[in-house]
Coordinates of C-alpha atoms in Angstrom, one line a residue:
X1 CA 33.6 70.5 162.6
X2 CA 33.8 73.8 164.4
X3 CA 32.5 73.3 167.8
X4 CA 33.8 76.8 169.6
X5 CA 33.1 78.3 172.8
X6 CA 31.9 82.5 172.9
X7 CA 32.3 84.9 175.9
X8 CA 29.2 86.1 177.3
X9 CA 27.8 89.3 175.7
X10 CA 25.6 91.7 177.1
X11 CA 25.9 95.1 175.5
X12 CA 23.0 97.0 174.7
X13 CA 20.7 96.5 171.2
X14 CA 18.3 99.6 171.5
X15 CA 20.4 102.5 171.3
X16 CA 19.0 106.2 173.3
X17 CA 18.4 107.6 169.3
X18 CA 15.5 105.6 168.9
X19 CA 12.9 107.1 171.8
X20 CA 15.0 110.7 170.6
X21 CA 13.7 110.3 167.1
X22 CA 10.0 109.3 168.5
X23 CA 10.3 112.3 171.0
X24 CA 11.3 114.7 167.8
X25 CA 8.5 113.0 165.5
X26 CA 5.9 114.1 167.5
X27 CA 6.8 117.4 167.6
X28 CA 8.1 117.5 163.9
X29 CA 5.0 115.6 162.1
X30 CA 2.8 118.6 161.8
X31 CA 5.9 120.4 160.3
X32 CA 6.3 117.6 157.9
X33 CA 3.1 117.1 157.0
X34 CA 2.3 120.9 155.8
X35 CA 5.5 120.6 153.9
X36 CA 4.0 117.6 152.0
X37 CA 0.9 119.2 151.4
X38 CA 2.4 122.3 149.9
X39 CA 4.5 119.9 147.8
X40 CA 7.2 121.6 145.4
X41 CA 7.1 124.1 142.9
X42 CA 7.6 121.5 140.0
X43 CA 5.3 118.3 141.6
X44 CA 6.4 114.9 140.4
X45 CA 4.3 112.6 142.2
X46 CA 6.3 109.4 141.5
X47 CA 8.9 110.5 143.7
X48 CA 8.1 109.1 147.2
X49 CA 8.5 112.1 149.9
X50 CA 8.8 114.7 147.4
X51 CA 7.8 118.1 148.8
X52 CA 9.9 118.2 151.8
X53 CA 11.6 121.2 152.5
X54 CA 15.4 121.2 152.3
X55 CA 15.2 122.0 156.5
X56 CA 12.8 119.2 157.2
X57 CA 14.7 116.5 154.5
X58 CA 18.3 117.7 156.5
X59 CA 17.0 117.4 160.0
X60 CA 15.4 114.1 159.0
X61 CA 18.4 112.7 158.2
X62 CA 19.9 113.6 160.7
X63 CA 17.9 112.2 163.1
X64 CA 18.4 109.4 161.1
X65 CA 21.7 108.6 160.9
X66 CA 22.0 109.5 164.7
X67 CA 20.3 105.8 164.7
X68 CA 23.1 104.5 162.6
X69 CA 25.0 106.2 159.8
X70 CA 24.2 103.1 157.5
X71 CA 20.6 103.5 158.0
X72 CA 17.7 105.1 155.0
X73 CA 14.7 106.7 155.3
X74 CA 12.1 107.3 152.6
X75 CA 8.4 108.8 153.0
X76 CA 5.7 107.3 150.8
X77 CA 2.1 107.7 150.5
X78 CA 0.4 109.6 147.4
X79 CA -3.4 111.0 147.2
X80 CA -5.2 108.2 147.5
X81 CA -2.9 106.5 150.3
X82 CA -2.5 107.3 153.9
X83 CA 1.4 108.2 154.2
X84 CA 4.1 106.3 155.7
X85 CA 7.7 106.4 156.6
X86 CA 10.2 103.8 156.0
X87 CA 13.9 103.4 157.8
X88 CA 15.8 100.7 156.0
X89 CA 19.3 99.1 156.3
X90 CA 19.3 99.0 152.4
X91 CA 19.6 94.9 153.2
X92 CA 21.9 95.4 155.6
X93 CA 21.0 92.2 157.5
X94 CA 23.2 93.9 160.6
X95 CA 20.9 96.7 160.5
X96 CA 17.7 94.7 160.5
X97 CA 17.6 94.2 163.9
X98 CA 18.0 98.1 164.4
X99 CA 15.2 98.9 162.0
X100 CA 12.7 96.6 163.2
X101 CA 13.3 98.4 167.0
X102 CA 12.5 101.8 165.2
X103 CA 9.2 100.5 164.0
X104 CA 8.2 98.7 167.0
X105 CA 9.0 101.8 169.3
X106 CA 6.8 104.0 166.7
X107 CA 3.5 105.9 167.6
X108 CA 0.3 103.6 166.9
X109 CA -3.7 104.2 166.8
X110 CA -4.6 107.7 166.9
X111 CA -1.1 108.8 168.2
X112 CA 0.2 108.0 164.6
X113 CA -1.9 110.2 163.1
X114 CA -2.7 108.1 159.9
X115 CA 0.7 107.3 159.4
X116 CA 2.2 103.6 159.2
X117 CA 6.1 102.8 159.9
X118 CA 8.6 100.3 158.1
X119 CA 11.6 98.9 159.1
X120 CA 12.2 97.3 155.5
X121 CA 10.9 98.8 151.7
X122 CA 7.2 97.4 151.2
X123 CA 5.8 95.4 147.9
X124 CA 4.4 98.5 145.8
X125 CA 3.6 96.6 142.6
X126 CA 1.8 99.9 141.4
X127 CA 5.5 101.2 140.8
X128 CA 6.2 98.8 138.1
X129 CA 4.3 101.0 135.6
X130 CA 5.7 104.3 136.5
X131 CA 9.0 106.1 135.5
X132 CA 12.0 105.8 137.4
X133 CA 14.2 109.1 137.8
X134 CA 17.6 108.2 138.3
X135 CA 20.2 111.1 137.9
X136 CA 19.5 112.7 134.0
X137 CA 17.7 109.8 132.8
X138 CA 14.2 108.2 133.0
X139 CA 13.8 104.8 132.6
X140 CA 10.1 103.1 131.9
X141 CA 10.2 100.5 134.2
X142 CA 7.2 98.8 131.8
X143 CA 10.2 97.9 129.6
X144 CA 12.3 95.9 132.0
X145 CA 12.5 92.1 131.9
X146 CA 13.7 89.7 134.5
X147 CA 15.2 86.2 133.6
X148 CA 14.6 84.0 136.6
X149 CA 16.3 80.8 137.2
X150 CA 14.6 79.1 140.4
X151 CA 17.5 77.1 142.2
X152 CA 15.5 74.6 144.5
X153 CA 18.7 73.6 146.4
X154 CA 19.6 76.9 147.7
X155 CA 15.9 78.0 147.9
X156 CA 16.5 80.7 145.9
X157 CA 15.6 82.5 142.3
X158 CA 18.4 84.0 140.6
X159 CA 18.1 87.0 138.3
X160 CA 18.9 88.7 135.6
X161 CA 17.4 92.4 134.9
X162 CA 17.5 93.9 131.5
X163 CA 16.4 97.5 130.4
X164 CA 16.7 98.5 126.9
X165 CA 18.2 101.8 128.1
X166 CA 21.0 99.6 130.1
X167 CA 23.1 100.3 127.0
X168 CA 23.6 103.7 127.6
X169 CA 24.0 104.1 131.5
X170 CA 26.2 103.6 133.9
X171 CA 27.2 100.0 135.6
X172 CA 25.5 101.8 139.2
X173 CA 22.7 103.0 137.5
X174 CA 21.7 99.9 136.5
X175 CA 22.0 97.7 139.6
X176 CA 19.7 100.7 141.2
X177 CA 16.8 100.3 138.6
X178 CA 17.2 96.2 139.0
X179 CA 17.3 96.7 143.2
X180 CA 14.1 99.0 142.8
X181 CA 12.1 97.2 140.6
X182 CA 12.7 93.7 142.7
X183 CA 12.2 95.9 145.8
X184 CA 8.5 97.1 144.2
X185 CA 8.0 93.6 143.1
X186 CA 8.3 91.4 146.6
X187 CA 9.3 93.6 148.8
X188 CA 12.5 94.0 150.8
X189 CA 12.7 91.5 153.4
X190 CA 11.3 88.6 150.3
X191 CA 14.3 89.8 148.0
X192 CA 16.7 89.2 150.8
X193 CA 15.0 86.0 151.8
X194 CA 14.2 84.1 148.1
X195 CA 16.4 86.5 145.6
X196 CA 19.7 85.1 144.9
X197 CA 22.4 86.5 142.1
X198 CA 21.4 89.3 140.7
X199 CA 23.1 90.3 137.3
X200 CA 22.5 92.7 134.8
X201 CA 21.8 91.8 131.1
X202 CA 21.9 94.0 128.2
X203 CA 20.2 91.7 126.1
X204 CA 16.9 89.9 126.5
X205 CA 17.2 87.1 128.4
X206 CA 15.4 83.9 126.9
X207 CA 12.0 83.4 128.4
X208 CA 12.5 86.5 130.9
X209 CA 9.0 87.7 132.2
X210 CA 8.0 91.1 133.4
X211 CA 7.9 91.9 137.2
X212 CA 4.8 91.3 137.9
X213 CA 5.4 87.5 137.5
X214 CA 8.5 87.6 140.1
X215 CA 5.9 87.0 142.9
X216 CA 4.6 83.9 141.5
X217 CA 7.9 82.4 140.8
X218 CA 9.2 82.8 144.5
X219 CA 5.5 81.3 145.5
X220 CA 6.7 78.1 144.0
X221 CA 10.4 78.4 145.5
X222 CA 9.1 79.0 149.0
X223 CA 6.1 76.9 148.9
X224 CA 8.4 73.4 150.1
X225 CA 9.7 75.1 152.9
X226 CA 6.5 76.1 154.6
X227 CA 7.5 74.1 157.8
X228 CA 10.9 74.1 159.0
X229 CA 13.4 71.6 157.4
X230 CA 16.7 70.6 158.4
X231 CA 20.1 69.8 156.2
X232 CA 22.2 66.7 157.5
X233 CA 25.9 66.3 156.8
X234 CA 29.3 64.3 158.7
X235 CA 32.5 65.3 159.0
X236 CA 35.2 65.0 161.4
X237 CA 35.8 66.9 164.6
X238 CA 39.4 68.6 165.3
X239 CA 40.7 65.0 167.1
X240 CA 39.8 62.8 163.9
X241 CA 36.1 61.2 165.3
X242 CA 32.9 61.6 163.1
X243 CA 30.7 64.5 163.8
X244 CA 27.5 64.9 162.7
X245 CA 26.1 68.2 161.6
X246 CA 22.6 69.4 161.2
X247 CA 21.3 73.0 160.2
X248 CA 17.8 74.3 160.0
X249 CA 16.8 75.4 156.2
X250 CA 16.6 77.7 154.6
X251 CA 16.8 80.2 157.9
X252 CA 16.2 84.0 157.3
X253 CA 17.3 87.0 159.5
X254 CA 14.0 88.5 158.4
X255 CA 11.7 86.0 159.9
X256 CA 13.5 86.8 163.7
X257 CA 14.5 90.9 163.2
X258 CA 15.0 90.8 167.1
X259 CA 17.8 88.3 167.0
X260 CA 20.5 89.8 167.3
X261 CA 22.3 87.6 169.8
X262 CA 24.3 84.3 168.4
X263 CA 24.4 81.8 171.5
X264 CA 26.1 78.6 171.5
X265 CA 24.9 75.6 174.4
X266 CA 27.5 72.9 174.7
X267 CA 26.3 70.0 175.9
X268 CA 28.1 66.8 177.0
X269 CA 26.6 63.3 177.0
X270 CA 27.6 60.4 178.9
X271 CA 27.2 57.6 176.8
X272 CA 28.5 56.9 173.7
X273 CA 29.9 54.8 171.2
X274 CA 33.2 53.8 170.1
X275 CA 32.8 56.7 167.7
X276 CA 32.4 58.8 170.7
X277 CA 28.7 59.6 168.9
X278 CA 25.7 59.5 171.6
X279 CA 23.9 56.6 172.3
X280 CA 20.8 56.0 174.5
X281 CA 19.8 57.1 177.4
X282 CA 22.0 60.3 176.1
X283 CA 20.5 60.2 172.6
X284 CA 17.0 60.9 174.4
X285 CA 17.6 63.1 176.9
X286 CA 19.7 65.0 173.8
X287 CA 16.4 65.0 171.2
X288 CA 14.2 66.1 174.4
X289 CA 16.1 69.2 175.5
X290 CA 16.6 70.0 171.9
X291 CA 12.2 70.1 171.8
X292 CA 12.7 72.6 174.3
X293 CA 14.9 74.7 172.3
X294 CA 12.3 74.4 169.8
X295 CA 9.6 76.0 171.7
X296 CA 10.9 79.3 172.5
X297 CA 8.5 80.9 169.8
X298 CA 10.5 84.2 168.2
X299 CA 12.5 84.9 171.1
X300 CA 14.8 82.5 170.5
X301 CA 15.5 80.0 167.2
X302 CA 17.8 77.0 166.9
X303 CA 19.7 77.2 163.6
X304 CA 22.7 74.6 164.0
X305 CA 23.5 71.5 166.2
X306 CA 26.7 69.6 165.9
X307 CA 27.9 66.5 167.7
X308 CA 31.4 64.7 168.2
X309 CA 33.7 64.4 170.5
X310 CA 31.3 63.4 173.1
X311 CA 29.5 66.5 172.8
X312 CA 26.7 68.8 171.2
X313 CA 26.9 72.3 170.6
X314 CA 23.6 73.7 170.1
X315 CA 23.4 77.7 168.1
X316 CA 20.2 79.8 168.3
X317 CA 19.7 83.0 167.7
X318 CA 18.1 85.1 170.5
X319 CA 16.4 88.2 171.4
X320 CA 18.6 90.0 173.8
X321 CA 15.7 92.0 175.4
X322 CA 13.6 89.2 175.5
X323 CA 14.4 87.7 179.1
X324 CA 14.8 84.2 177.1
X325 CA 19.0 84.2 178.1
X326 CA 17.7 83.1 181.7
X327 CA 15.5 80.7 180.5
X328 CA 18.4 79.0 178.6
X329 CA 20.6 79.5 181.4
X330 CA 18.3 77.6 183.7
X331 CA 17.7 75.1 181.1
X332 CA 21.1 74.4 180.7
X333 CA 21.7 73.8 184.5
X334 CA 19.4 71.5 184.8
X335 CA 21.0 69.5 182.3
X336 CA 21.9 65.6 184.1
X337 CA 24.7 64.5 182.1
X338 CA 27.5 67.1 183.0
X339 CA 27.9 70.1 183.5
X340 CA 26.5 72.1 179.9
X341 CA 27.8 75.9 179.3
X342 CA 25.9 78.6 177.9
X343 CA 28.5 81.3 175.6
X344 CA 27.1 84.2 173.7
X345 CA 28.5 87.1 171.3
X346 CA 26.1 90.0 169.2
X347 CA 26.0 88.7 165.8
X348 CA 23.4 90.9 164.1
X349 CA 24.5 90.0 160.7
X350 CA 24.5 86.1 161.4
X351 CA 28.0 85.4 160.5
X352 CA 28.0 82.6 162.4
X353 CA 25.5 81.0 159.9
X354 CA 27.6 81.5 156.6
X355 CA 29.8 78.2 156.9
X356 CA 26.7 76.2 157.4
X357 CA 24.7 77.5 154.2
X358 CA 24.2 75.8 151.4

């Protein structure tokens, strides 16, 4: 069991970039939208953004990247559909965070000026039936095929893409028309949640399914875990005693974008048994401050508690610019039992999580 201890972190999530790029925006959108209206000398409609200017693509990017070099951007929107602009991490989950500031610091109502804001790629199912440009060749995407093989354990479905055309293009080439066409399917932040393995076949697989059915399968995947569940497990702490171990599941960075913080409450208890495992009153008092940890809506969510060694180590994930720090803080000193600590680090990527996955 690794019960460990983290120095206080309090750096700051929202970097100045953000309210620059919304500053720029507003004075760049008209700009941007007569360039998209004049579209380019050879239209091809398919290709979301297409008709930017080479100045208005390069300053875009820039502004961009002064976010976070790791971060995307891609404008979409056709005739018929009001246009929009997504920045992406490109499933980064340390980026999510980052993206999901951009969109909530965006213009709204009439100050966006018809246009909605992503911080992930959306579900565009309409993309399935188009052509997919990638370098000299153009793939059909109604030709591709997905084998999906659901794995209830891990609450996830595992896939394997196949294109007829995969036999004459390159290994990179074909994990980009795969990561589009699941992207089009669910949606970004539903492949990072349900979509496990992703493999490319070069063959049919058995029983595959076009994309359109990829929806339905991760309906039935995601359907058991519409409340929260929790995984149970014991082991033995550094000093040889039983530990117990539970973690929430399945957890997804997606659900809490603003969580970037990883915060770990240790908690002793006075009584125990032999084992050194809590028994009542502790065992209680230990289920009813945990209820509270429960109820701190998205601000805050408790992912992992582990107990041995006559103590519990509670880990959330908290939003640093939420005020909900305090809250735990004062929590944790009223706390009757001894005296409970309160340690936390930036984790925007949850590594903290990985040991404790399935």
């Amino acid at each position: 069991m690794g019960i460990f201890r983290r120095p206080r972190e309090t750096s700051p999530v929202t970097p100045p970039a953000i309210s620059e790029f919304w500053e720029w925006w507003a004075q760049a959108r008209p700009t941007i939208e007569a360039s998209l209206a004049a579209g380019p000398e050879q239209p091809e409609p398919e290709t979301p953004g297409e008709g930017l200017s080479a100045e208005a693509i390069e300053e875009l990017s820039r502004r961009v990247h002064k976010i976070h070099a790791g971060l995307q951007w891609e404008i979409g929107g056709t005739d018929d559909r009001s246009p929009s602009l997504t920045v992406t991490g490109g499933g980064d989950p340390e980026l999510r965070g980052l993206t999901e500031r951009w969109a909530r610091s965006a213009p709204s109502g009439a100050a966006a000026g018809g246009w909605s804001f992503h911080p992930a790629r959306q579900a565009d199912p309409e993309m399935l039936a188009q052509d997919l440009i990638l370098g000299d060749h153009e793939f059909d995407l109604e030709y591709v095929r997905l084998g999906m093989r659901a794995d209830a354990d891990r609450a996830r479905v595992h896939i394997a893409a196949y294109h007829p055309d995969f036999l004459f293009v390159s290994e990179e080439q074909q994990l980009q028309v795969a990561l589009n066409v699941l992207h089009w399917a669910l949606g970004e932040d539903d492949v990072a949640r349900w979509i496990g393995e992703v493999a490319i076949a070069t063959e049919a697989p058995i029983d595959s399914l076009p994309p359109s059915m990829l929806a339905a399968v991760v309906e039935q995947i995601a359907e058991p875990f519409t409340e929260p569940a929790w995984l149970t497990g014991e082991g033995r702490t550094p000093r040889g005693h039983p530990a117990r171990l539970g973690a929430r599941f399945p957890l997804h960075r997606q659900d809490y974008p603003l969580c970037d913080l990883h915060v770990a409450i240790t908690v002793p208890y006075a009584n125990s048994n032999p084992d050194r495992l809590p028994v009542e009153p502790s065992s209680g008092a230990l289920r009813a401050f945990e209820k509270k940890l429960t109820k701190l809506g998205n601000r805050a969510v408790l992912a992992v508690r582990e107990t041995g060694d006559g103590l519990r180590v509670f880990h959330l994930y908290a939003d640093p610019d939420s005020g909900v720090i305090s809250e735990l803080d004062q929590l944790a000193a009223g706390w009757p039992e001894g005296k409970a600590k309160v340690a936390s680090t930036n984790d925007p990527g949850w590594r903290a999580l990985a040991p404790y996955q399935p």
